[in-house]
XYZ file of C-alpha atoms in Angstrom:
66
model
C 79.878 85.834 145.548
C 76.269 86.422 144.716
C 73.476 83.963 145.223
C 69.969 83.837 143.792
C 68.642 85.194 147.087
C 70.524 88.478 146.527
C 68.725 89.238 143.260
C 65.805 91.645 143.454
C 62.833 89.845 141.922
C 61.440 93.101 140.523
C 64.571 93.440 138.371
C 64.509 89.834 137.207
C 61.739 90.424 134.670
C 61.812 92.651 131.575
C 59.971 95.943 131.708
C 56.475 95.746 130.192
C 55.977 97.476 126.847
C 54.891 101.119 126.943
C 51.191 101.801 126.627
C 50.113 102.893 123.139
C 48.317 105.779 124.870
C 51.714 107.264 125.752
C 52.572 107.793 122.097
C 51.250 110.865 120.346
C 49.707 110.310 116.941
C 49.507 113.007 114.345
C 51.337 116.273 113.901
C 54.094 117.320 116.265
C 53.638 120.450 118.349
C 54.944 123.632 116.746
C 58.039 125.101 118.370
C 57.537 128.298 120.360
C 58.570 131.593 118.847
C 61.188 133.727 120.596
C 58.447 136.156 121.676
C 56.418 133.323 123.226
C 59.493 131.996 125.016
C 60.282 135.440 126.412
C 56.687 135.921 127.553
C 56.698 132.516 129.279
C 59.952 133.373 131.069
C 58.536 136.681 132.316
C 55.317 135.058 133.516
C 57.283 132.322 135.284
C 59.461 134.848 137.109
C 56.374 136.785 138.184
C 54.613 133.640 139.384
C 57.633 132.533 141.392
C 58.118 135.834 143.209
C 54.559 137.000 143.773
C 52.622 135.500 146.689
C 49.568 133.528 145.669
C 46.271 135.323 146.065
C 43.836 133.531 148.308
C 40.318 133.210 147.058
C 37.751 134.597 149.502
C 35.716 132.053 151.409
C 32.102 131.768 150.424
C 29.289 131.840 152.968
C 28.770 128.100 152.335
C 32.301 127.207 153.440
C 31.986 129.543 156.433
C 28.826 127.775 157.640
C 30.380 124.328 157.041
C 33.461 125.257 159.098
C 31.434 126.235 162.156
């Protein structure tokens, strides 16, 4: 037994149409070569396992912090 009060009002209306800005016009992107895919995999593994390097603080940020 469901009443009108049980219906979520957000679901009662159709979804608005997608923005035309979301659609890409023109040529499709070229697929990656096997060499590019392999290189991306290696870089991803390195990035996941290596700690991020911290950029040194400039004298401006040091004076602002104090």
